[in-house]
CSV table of C-alpha atoms in Angstrom, one decimal:
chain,number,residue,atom,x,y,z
A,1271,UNK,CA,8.7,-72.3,-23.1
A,1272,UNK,CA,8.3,-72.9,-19.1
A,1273,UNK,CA,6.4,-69.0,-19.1
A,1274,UNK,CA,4.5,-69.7,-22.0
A,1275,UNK,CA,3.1,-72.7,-20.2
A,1276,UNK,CA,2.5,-71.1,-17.4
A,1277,UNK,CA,1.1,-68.2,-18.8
A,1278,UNK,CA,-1.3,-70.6,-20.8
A,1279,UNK,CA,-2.3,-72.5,-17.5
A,1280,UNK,CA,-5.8,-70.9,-16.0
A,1281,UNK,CA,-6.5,-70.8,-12.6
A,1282,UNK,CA,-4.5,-71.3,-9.5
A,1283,UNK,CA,-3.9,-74.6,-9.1
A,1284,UNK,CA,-0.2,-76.0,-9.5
A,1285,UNK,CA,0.8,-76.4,-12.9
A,1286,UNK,CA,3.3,-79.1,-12.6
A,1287,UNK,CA,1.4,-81.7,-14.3
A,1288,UNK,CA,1.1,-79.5,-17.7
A,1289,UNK,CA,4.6,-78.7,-17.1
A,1290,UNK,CA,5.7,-82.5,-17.0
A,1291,UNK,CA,3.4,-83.3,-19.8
A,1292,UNK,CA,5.4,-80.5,-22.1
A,1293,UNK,CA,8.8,-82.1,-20.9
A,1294,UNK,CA,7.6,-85.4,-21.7
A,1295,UNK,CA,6.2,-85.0,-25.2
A,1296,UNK,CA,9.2,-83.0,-25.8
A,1297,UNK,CA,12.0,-85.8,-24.5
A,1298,UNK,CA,9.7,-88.0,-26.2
A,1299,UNK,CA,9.8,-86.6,-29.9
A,1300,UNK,CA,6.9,-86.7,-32.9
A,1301,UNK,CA,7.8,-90.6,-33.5
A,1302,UNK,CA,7.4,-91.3,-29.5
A,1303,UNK,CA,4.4,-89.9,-29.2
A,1304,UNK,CA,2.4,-91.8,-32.9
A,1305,UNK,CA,4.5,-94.6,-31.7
A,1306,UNK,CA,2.3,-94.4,-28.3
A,1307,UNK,CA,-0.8,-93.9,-29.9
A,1308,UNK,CA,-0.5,-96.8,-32.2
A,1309,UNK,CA,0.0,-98.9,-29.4
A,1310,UNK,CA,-2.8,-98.0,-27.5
A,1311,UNK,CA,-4.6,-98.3,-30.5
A,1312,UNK,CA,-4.0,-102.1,-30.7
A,1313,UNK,CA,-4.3,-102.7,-27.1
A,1314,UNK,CA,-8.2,-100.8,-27.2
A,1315,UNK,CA,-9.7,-103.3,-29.9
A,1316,UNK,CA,-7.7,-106.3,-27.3
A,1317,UNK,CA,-9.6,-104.8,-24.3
A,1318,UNK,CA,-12.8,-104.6,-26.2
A,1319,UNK,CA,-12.4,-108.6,-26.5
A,1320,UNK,CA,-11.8,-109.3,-22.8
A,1321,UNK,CA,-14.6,-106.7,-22.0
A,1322,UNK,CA,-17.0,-108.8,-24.3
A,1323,UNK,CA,-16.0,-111.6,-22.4
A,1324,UNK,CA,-16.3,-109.9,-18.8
A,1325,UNK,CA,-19.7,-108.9,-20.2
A,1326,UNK,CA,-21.0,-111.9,-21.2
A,1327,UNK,CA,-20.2,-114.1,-18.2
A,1328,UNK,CA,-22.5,-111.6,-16.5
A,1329,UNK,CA,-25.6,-111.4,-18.7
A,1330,UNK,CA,-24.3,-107.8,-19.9
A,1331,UNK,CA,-22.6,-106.4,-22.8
A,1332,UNK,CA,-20.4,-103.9,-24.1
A,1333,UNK,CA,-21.8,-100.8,-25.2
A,1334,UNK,CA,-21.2,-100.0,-29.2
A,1335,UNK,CA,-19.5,-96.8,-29.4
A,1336,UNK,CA,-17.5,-96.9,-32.6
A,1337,UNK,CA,-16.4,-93.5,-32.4
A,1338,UNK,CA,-15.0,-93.7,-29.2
A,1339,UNK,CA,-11.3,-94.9,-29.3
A,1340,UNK,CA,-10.1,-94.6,-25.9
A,1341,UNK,CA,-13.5,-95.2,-23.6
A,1342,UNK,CA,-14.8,-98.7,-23.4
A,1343,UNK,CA,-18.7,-99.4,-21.4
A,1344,UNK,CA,-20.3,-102.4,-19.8
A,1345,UNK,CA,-23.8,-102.4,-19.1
A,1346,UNK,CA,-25.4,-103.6,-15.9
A,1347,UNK,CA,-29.2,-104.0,-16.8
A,1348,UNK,CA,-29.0,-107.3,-15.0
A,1349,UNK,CA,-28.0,-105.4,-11.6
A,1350,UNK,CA,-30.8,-103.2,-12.2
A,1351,UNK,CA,-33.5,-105.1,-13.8
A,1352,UNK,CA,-33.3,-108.2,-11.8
A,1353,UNK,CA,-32.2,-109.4,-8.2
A,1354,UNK,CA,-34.2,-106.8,-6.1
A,1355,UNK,CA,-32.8,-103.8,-8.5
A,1356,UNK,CA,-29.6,-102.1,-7.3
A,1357,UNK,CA,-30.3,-98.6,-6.1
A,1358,UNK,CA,-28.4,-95.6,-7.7
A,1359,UNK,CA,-26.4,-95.7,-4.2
A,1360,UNK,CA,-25.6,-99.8,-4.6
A,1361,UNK,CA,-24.2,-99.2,-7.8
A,1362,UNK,CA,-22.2,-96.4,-6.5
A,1363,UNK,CA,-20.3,-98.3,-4.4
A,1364,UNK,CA,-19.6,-100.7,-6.9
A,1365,UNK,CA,-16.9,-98.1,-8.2
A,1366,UNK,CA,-16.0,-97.9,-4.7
A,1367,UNK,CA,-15.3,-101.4,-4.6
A,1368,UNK,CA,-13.1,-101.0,-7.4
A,1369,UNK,CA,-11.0,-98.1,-6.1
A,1370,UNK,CA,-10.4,-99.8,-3.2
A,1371,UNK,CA,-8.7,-103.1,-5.6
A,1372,UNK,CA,-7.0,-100.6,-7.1
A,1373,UNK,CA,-8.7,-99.7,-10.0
A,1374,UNK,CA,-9.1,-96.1,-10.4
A,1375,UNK,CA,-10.8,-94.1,-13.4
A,1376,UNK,CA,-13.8,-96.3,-13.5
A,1377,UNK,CA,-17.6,-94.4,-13.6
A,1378,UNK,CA,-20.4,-96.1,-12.8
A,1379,UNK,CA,-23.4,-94.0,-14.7
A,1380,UNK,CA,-27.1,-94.9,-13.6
A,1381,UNK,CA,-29.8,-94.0,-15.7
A,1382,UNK,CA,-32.0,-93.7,-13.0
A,1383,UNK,CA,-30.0,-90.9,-11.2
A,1384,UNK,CA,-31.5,-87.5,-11.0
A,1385,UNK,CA,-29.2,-84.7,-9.8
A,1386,UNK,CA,-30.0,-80.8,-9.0
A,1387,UNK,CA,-27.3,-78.5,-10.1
A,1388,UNK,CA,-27.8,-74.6,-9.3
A,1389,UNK,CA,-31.7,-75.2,-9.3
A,1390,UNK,CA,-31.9,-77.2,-12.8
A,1391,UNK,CA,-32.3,-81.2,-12.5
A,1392,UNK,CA,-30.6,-83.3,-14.7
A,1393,UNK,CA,-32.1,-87.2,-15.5
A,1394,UNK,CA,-28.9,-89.4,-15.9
A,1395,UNK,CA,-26.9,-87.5,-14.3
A,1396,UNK,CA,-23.3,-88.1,-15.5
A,1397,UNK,CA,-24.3,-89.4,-18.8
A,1398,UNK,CA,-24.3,-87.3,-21.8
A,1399,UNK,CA,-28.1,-87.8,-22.6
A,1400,UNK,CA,-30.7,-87.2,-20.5
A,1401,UNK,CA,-33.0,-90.4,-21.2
A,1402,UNK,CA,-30.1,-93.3,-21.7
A,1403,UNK,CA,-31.7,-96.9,-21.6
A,1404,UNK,CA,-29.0,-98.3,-19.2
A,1405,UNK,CA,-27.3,-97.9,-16.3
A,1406,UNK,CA,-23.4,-98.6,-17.0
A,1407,UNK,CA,-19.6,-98.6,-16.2
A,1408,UNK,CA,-17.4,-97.2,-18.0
A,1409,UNK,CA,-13.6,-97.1,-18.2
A,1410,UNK,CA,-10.3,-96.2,-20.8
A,1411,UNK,CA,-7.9,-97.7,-22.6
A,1412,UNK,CA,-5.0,-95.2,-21.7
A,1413,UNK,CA,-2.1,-94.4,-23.3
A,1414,UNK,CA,0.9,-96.5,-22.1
A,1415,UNK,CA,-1.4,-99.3,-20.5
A,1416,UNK,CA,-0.3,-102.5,-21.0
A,1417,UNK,CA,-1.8,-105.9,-21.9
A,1418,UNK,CA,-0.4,-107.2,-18.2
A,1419,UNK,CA,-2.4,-104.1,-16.9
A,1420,UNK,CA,-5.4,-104.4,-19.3
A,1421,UNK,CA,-5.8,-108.4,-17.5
A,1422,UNK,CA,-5.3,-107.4,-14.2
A,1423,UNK,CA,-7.9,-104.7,-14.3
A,1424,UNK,CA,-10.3,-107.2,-16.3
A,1425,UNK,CA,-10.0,-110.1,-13.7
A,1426,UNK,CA,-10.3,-107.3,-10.8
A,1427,UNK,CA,-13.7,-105.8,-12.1
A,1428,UNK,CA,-14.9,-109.5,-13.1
A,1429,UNK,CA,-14.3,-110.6,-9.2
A,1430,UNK,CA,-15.8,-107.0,-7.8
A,1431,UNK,CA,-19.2,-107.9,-10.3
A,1432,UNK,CA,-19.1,-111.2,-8.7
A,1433,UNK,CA,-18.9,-109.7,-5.0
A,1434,UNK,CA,-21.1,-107.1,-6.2
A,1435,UNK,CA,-23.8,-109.6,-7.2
A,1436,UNK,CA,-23.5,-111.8,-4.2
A,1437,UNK,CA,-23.9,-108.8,-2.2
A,1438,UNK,CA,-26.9,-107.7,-4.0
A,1439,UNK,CA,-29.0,-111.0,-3.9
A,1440,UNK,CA,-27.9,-111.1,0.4
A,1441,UNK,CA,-30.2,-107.9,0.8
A,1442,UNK,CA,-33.0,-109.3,-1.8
């Protein structure tokens, strides 16, 4: 099974981490794994709820993506639209200010961001069409999160939009 693996793997990086996956879904067994799913099933439509709530307390919303399971977006039209209009780089650094609470995975998107790629420029760069209305953050719901971790990650990006805003309205 380990050469099969390895034979499967392209490139040249390490592949230890496709290697631990097989070992894992193995020791974990069929019932494990739907057992995981299922879970992380329940705890999306629960993040969805505190993500409205996030949301709402700052004049955004959730983005309606019903067949996306695992991803979960917030707007941030009012980062953008109001308060002097947060640049493509502010709103980078608001996923910097995330990562550096400890909150990795998040992807801020801005509508406004054009990118050149090998000579051919992309509008909305990082989204997956090229004229979205809004400039957003997104995140998952991954399996074997937690509600504890699903709260903690919720209060930490609620207190980053507040220092975020605070920030923005200093340089207005």
């Amino acid at each position: 099974l380990v050469g099969r693996v390895a034979e499967a793997y392209p490139g040249r990086a390490s592949n230890t981490a496709v290697l631990d996956l097989a070992v894992t879904l193995l020791s974990m067994g069929k019932k494990g794994y739907e057992a995981l799913l299922e879970e992380r099933k329940q705890l999306f439509a629960y993040t969805q709820q505190v993500a409205e709530r996030v949301a709402t307390n700052h004049g955004e919303r959730v983005l309606k993506t019903p067949h996306n399971g695992i991803s979960i977006a917030i707007t941030l039209d009012s980062f953008t639209l109001r308060e002097g209009g947060g640049s493509v780089e502010a709103l980078s650094n608001l996923g910097g200010m995330l990562f550096s609470r400890c909150c990795s995975g998040t992807r801020v998107v801005a509508c406004n961001k054009k990118e050149t790629v090998a000579g051919m420029e992309f509008s909305a760069y990082g989204s997956h069409h090229d004229a979205y209305p809004c400039t957003y953050i997104a995140f998952a719901c991954a399996i074997g999160s937690k509600k504890g971790d699903v709260d903690l990650f919720m209060q930490r990006l609620d207190d980053t939009l507040k220092g975020f805003r605070k920030r923005l309205l200093k340089k207005a």
